[in-house]
Amino acid sequence: MLDMPHILVVDDTPEHIGSLIQTLRSQRWRVSIATNAAQGLQRAEAMAPDLVLLDVRMPEVDGFVFLRLMQEVPQLRQIPILFLTSANTVEERLEGLSHGGVDYILKNCEPAELVARVRIHLRLAPRAMPAVSDDGIRVTPDDVVLRAAMRLMRRRLSEEFTLEQIARDVGTYDKRLSALFRQRMGTTVFAWLREERLQESKRLLADTSLGMQDIAEGIGFRSACNFTTAFRTRMGVTPSQYRKAVQEGEGVDVAVDHVG
């Protein structure tokens, strides 16, 4: 029995899909159930399931946030996550797939269709391993939240957002996220973000021919003037001077260490 595929269902109302769960068990697959995202993440780390069936509309932490957190646990990243949900808008389906879900199935599907899709993804997926980081150290819940926040902000360098929005999108609250950055990174959330934006601007200056306004907008500054001031303050040279020095193969003294 232990060699049979293990499926984790994360759904706040599993009683509404009782017939689907029973169909899965009839295939002699092991099925575990978590009724919220926090419990689901704990069970995924402890059990290393072969596949996760995930609802979208759950209270407090929704399915999209759960998927984002799962991706920050190195040994759980390869587990296929299939959305099994009644959330059927085009936007929700696209968001689920763009976040890394491998399939999107509606709860009113035929049981045979669910079995067929699960069977395909079980065949394609590698078996999960215990949840440890790349260096063999177990990943803590704080590690997961911090990494998810950093990854999310790197993807949104051009956007304006509040601390509350980022915290919500990684399943926590603003004070906890702020404390994590101070304790683990030695800086504030927005100081870290500013550094990331400026580091990305160095790459854009060196590797592209984009103008200053385009670079400024691409990394979240309102104007080329604001960007130039921030860059000169941090790097000791203007963006134009930095680009010219890189193009001419000259060294540029930007000795302050990269935060994070």
Tab-separated table of C-alpha atoms in Angstrom:
chain	number	residue	atom	x	y	z
A	1	MET	CA	0.000	0.000	0.000
A	2	LEU	CA	2.807	2.412	0.813
A	3	ASP	CA	4.101	2.044	-2.739
A	4	MET	CA	0.821	3.313	-4.160
A	5	PRO	CA	0.694	6.966	-5.329
A	6	HIS	CA	-0.200	9.417	-2.592
A	7	ILE	CA	-2.567	12.287	-3.383
A	8	LEU	CA	-3.051	15.283	-1.098
A	9	VAL	CA	-6.385	17.108	-1.427
A	10	VAL	CA	-6.375	20.686	-0.096
A	11	ASP	CA	-9.950	21.950	0.116
A	12	ASP	CA	-11.846	23.781	2.854
A	13	THR	CA	-15.065	21.882	1.995
A	14	PRO	CA	-13.971	18.325	1.124
A	15	GLU	CA	-17.483	17.086	1.818
A	16	HIS	CA	-18.580	18.821	-1.385
A	17	ILE	CA	-16.294	16.574	-3.453
A	18	GLY	CA	-16.824	13.391	-1.484
A	19	SER	CA	-17.754	11.395	-4.581
A	20	LEU	CA	-14.578	12.501	-6.382
A	21	ILE	CA	-12.424	11.604	-3.376
A	22	GLN	CA	-14.077	8.205	-3.171
A	23	THR	CA	-13.382	7.665	-6.875
A	24	LEU	CA	-9.705	8.420	-6.322
A	25	ARG	CA	-9.557	5.955	-3.438
A	26	SER	CA	-11.237	3.330	-5.579
A	27	GLN	CA	-8.129	3.392	-7.773
A	28	ARG	CA	-6.171	2.188	-4.722
A	29	TRP	CA	-4.442	5.541	-4.451
A	30	ARG	CA	-3.721	6.864	-0.984
A	31	VAL	CA	-5.650	10.091	-0.386
A	32	SER	CA	-4.992	12.567	2.439
A	33	ILE	CA	-7.066	15.672	3.077
A	34	ALA	CA	-6.168	19.123	4.409
A	35	THR	CA	-8.912	21.667	5.014
A	36	ASN	CA	-6.828	24.835	4.784
A	37	ALA	CA	-3.629	26.012	3.157
A	38	ALA	CA	-1.512	26.032	6.328
A	39	GLN	CA	-2.462	22.449	7.116
A	40	GLY	CA	-1.906	21.531	3.486
A	41	LEU	CA	1.622	22.891	3.477
A	42	GLN	CA	2.456	21.080	6.710
A	43	ARG	CA	1.168	17.785	5.328
A	44	ALA	CA	2.933	18.273	2.012
A	45	GLU	CA	6.227	18.748	3.842
A	46	ALA	CA	5.642	15.803	6.160
A	47	MET	CA	4.196	13.342	3.625
A	48	ALA	CA	5.808	14.415	0.326
A	49	PRO	CA	2.747	13.420	-1.728
A	50	ASP	CA	3.033	12.487	-5.376
A	51	LEU	CA	0.340	14.948	-6.453
A	52	VAL	CA	-1.772	17.741	-4.946
A	53	LEU	CA	-5.387	18.531	-5.819
A	54	LEU	CA	-5.942	22.135	-4.790
A	55	ASP	CA	-8.998	24.345	-4.367
A	56	VAL	CA	-8.749	28.041	-5.232
A	57	ARG	CA	-11.318	29.851	-3.127
A	58	MET	CA	-10.337	29.111	0.448
A	59	PRO	CA	-10.553	31.505	3.425
A	60	GLU	CA	-7.466	33.377	4.677
A	61	VAL	CA	-4.962	31.759	2.279
A	62	ASP	CA	-6.238	30.873	-1.188
A	63	GLY	CA	-4.956	28.235	-3.573
A	64	PHE	CA	-2.739	30.627	-5.508
A	65	VAL	CA	-0.870	31.620	-2.349
A	66	PHE	CA	-0.553	27.958	-1.345
A	67	LEU	CA	1.058	27.160	-4.695
A	68	ARG	CA	3.436	30.086	-4.338
A	69	LEU	CA	4.543	28.829	-0.914
A	70	MET	CA	4.939	25.239	-2.123
A	71	GLN	CA	7.371	26.443	-4.780
A	72	GLU	CA	9.674	27.835	-2.092
A	73	VAL	CA	10.280	24.395	-0.552
A	74	PRO	CA	13.023	22.984	-2.810
A	75	GLN	CA	12.081	19.312	-2.551
A	76	LEU	CA	8.369	19.997	-3.099
A	77	ARG	CA	8.703	22.098	-6.244
A	78	GLN	CA	8.425	19.097	-8.555
A	79	ILE	CA	5.126	17.872	-7.104
A	80	PRO	CA	2.407	18.430	-9.724
A	81	ILE	CA	-0.396	20.638	-8.471
A	82	LEU	CA	-3.764	20.290	-10.162
A	83	PHE	CA	-6.443	22.822	-9.358
A	84	LEU	CA	-9.748	21.109	-8.548
A	85	THR	CA	-12.143	23.968	-8.030
A	86	SER	CA	-15.425	25.637	-8.837
A	87	ALA	CA	-13.560	28.872	-9.646
A	88	ASN	CA	-14.262	29.033	-13.359
A	89	THR	CA	-13.505	32.533	-14.588
A	90	VAL	CA	-10.973	32.902	-17.395
A	91	GLU	CA	-8.838	35.081	-15.120
A	92	GLU	CA	-8.754	32.451	-12.379
A	93	ARG	CA	-7.913	29.637	-14.793
A	94	LEU	CA	-5.097	31.642	-16.356
A	95	GLU	CA	-3.768	32.725	-12.965
A	96	GLY	CA	-3.697	29.147	-11.717
A	97	LEU	CA	-1.793	27.906	-14.751
A	98	SER	CA	0.581	30.889	-14.828
A	99	HIS	CA	1.480	30.285	-11.170
A	100	GLY	CA	2.679	26.785	-12.034
A	101	GLY	CA	-0.397	24.584	-11.780
A	102	VAL	CA	-0.122	21.730	-14.275
A	103	ASP	CA	-3.863	21.361	-14.816
A	104	TYR	CA	-7.157	23.080	-13.996
A	105	ILE	CA	-10.183	20.866	-13.385
A	106	LEU	CA	-13.691	21.897	-12.400
A	107	LYS	CA	-15.407	20.192	-9.491
A	108	ASN	CA	-18.396	19.304	-11.636
A	109	CYS	CA	-16.246	17.178	-13.937
A	110	GLU	CA	-16.960	13.523	-14.557
A	111	PRO	CA	-15.086	11.322	-12.053
A	112	ALA	CA	-13.535	9.369	-14.932
A	113	GLU	CA	-12.060	12.580	-16.340
A	114	LEU	CA	-10.467	13.434	-12.977
A	115	VAL	CA	-8.976	9.937	-12.718
A	116	ALA	CA	-7.601	10.152	-16.256
A	117	ARG	CA	-5.954	13.520	-15.656
A	118	VAL	CA	-4.496	12.482	-12.308
A	119	ARG	CA	-3.153	9.296	-13.838
A	120	ILE	CA	-1.372	11.262	-16.599
A	121	HIS	CA	0.334	13.621	-14.166
A	122	LEU	CA	1.320	10.821	-11.799
A	123	ARG	CA	3.012	9.075	-14.702
A	124	LEU	CA	4.891	12.212	-15.770
A	125	ALA	CA	5.976	13.443	-12.335
A	126	PRO	CA	9.070	12.380	-10.365
A	127	ARG	CA	8.503	10.991	-6.880
A	128	ALA	CA	8.741	13.639	-4.169
A	129	MET	CA	11.467	13.618	-1.544
A	130	PRO	CA	11.463	14.866	2.079
A	131	ALA	CA	11.339	18.645	2.356
A	132	VAL	CA	14.870	19.886	2.875
A	133	SER	CA	16.711	22.790	1.303
A	134	ASP	CA	19.467	22.518	-1.283
A	135	ASP	CA	22.139	22.407	1.443
A	136	GLY	CA	20.333	19.698	3.424
A	137	ILE	CA	18.897	22.019	6.096
A	138	ARG	CA	15.178	21.686	6.721
A	139	VAL	CA	13.154	24.605	5.422
A	140	THR	CA	11.168	26.434	8.116
A	141	PRO	CA	7.799	28.179	7.626
A	142	ASP	CA	9.579	31.529	7.998
A	143	ASP	CA	12.027	30.528	5.250
A	144	VAL	CA	9.136	29.690	2.954
A	145	VAL	CA	7.353	33.003	3.518
A	146	LEU	CA	10.538	35.051	3.163
A	147	ARG	CA	11.593	33.334	-0.055
A	148	ALA	CA	8.102	33.630	-1.510
A	149	ALA	CA	7.999	37.358	-0.765
A	150	MET	CA	11.410	37.932	-2.319
A	151	ARG	CA	10.541	35.965	-5.441
A	152	LEU	CA	7.205	37.741	-5.781
A	153	MET	CA	8.720	41.217	-5.481
A	154	ARG	CA	11.451	40.372	-7.996
A	155	ARG	CA	8.701	39.485	-10.442
A	156	ARG	CA	6.913	42.776	-9.745
A	157	LEU	CA	9.769	45.258	-9.848
A	158	SER	CA	7.827	47.574	-12.149
A	159	GLU	CA	4.682	47.591	-9.986
A	160	GLU	CA	3.546	49.717	-7.086
A	161	PHE	CA	2.226	47.775	-4.116
A	162	THR	CA	1.865	48.033	-0.370
A	163	LEU	CA	3.437	45.909	2.336
A	164	GLU	CA	-0.035	44.601	3.145
A	165	GLN	CA	-0.521	43.412	-0.451
A	166	ILE	CA	2.762	41.513	-0.564
A	167	ALA	CA	2.116	39.961	2.848
A	168	ARG	CA	-1.344	38.816	1.784
A	169	ASP	CA	0.026	37.311	-1.430
A	170	VAL	CA	2.447	35.101	0.517
A	171	GLY	CA	-0.046	34.085	3.173
A	172	THR	CA	1.055	36.253	6.090
A	173	TYR	CA	0.490	39.709	7.566
A	174	ASP	CA	2.516	42.897	7.252
A	175	LYS	CA	4.088	42.978	10.736
A	176	ARG	CA	5.341	39.395	10.464
A	177	LEU	CA	6.794	40.006	7.001
A	178	SER	CA	8.492	43.201	8.163
A	179	ALA	CA	9.979	41.385	11.170
A	180	LEU	CA	11.279	38.560	8.953
A	181	PHE	CA	13.139	40.974	6.690
A	182	ARG	CA	14.695	42.785	9.643
A	183	GLN	CA	15.721	39.563	11.383
A	184	ARG	CA	16.886	37.570	8.356
A	185	MET	CA	18.009	40.243	5.890
A	186	GLY	CA	19.011	43.058	8.256
A	187	THR	CA	16.915	45.587	6.360
A	188	THR	CA	13.346	46.676	5.725
A	189	VAL	CA	11.135	45.213	3.015
A	190	PHE	CA	11.226	48.339	0.882
A	191	ALA	CA	14.944	48.960	1.370
A	192	TRP	CA	15.540	45.422	0.093
A	193	LEU	CA	13.187	46.052	-2.814
A	194	ARG	CA	14.926	49.309	-3.721
A	195	GLU	CA	18.260	47.491	-3.812
A	196	GLU	CA	16.815	44.804	-6.080
A	197	ARG	CA	15.496	47.463	-8.422
A	198	LEU	CA	18.840	49.199	-8.632
A	199	GLN	CA	20.691	45.944	-9.190
A	200	GLU	CA	18.311	45.136	-12.043
A	201	SER	CA	18.934	48.609	-13.476
A	202	LYS	CA	22.654	47.826	-13.648
A	203	ARG	CA	21.893	44.772	-15.760
A	204	LEU	CA	19.607	46.761	-18.045
A	205	LEU	CA	22.187	49.522	-18.441
A	206	ALA	CA	24.889	47.023	-19.319
A	207	ASP	CA	22.922	44.595	-21.497
A	208	THR	CA	20.323	46.731	-23.289
A	209	SER	CA	20.014	50.037	-25.116
A	210	LEU	CA	16.872	51.068	-23.268
A	211	GLY	CA	16.537	54.753	-22.456
A	212	MET	CA	16.531	56.044	-18.900
A	213	GLN	CA	12.763	56.551	-18.773
A	214	ASP	CA	12.091	53.005	-19.971
A	215	ILE	CA	14.518	51.578	-17.427
A	216	ALA	CA	13.007	53.721	-14.673
A	217	GLU	CA	9.484	52.526	-15.458
A	218	GLY	CA	10.636	48.929	-15.845
A	219	ILE	CA	11.989	48.807	-12.307
A	220	GLY	CA	9.280	50.809	-10.566
A	221	PHE	CA	10.552	54.398	-10.518
A	222	ARG	CA	8.107	57.114	-11.508
A	223	SER	CA	10.573	59.111	-13.578
A	224	ALA	CA	14.044	59.003	-15.067
A	225	CYS	CA	15.000	61.849	-12.725
A	226	ASN	CA	14.047	59.890	-9.606
A	227	PHE	CA	15.862	56.839	-10.941
A	228	THR	CA	19.026	58.810	-11.742
A	229	THR	CA	19.093	60.363	-8.266
A	230	ALA	CA	18.635	56.980	-6.546
A	231	PHE	CA	21.250	55.301	-8.753
A	232	ARG	CA	23.854	58.013	-8.193
A	233	THR	CA	23.247	57.983	-4.435
A	234	ARG	CA	23.666	54.204	-4.268
A	235	MET	CA	26.382	53.609	-6.870
A	236	GLY	CA	28.361	56.842	-6.779
A	237	VAL	CA	27.957	57.451	-10.534
A	238	THR	CA	25.045	58.374	-12.754
A	239	PRO	CA	23.344	55.689	-14.868
A	240	SER	CA	24.820	57.238	-18.025
A	241	GLN	CA	28.316	57.213	-16.558
A	242	TYR	CA	27.869	53.587	-15.512
A	243	ARG	CA	26.683	52.546	-18.970
A	244	LYS	CA	29.533	54.406	-20.676
A	245	ALA	CA	32.124	52.802	-18.398
A	246	VAL	CA	30.707	49.325	-19.036
A	247	GLN	CA	30.673	49.868	-22.792
A	248	GLU	CA	34.265	51.063	-22.725
A	249	GLY	CA	35.346	48.152	-20.548
A	250	GLU	CA	36.336	50.336	-17.629
A	251	GLY	CA	35.918	49.389	-13.973
A	252	VAL	CA	33.168	51.146	-12.056
A	253	ASP	CA	33.483	51.487	-8.309
A	254	VAL	CA	30.189	50.352	-6.799
A	255	ALA	CA	31.680	48.907	-3.680
A	256	VAL	CA	28.607	48.709	-1.463
A	257	ASP	CA	27.527	45.071	-1.089
A	258	HIS	CA	24.298	43.847	-2.653
A	259	VAL	CA	21.720	43.451	0.103
A	260	GLY	CA	20.131	39.968	0.144
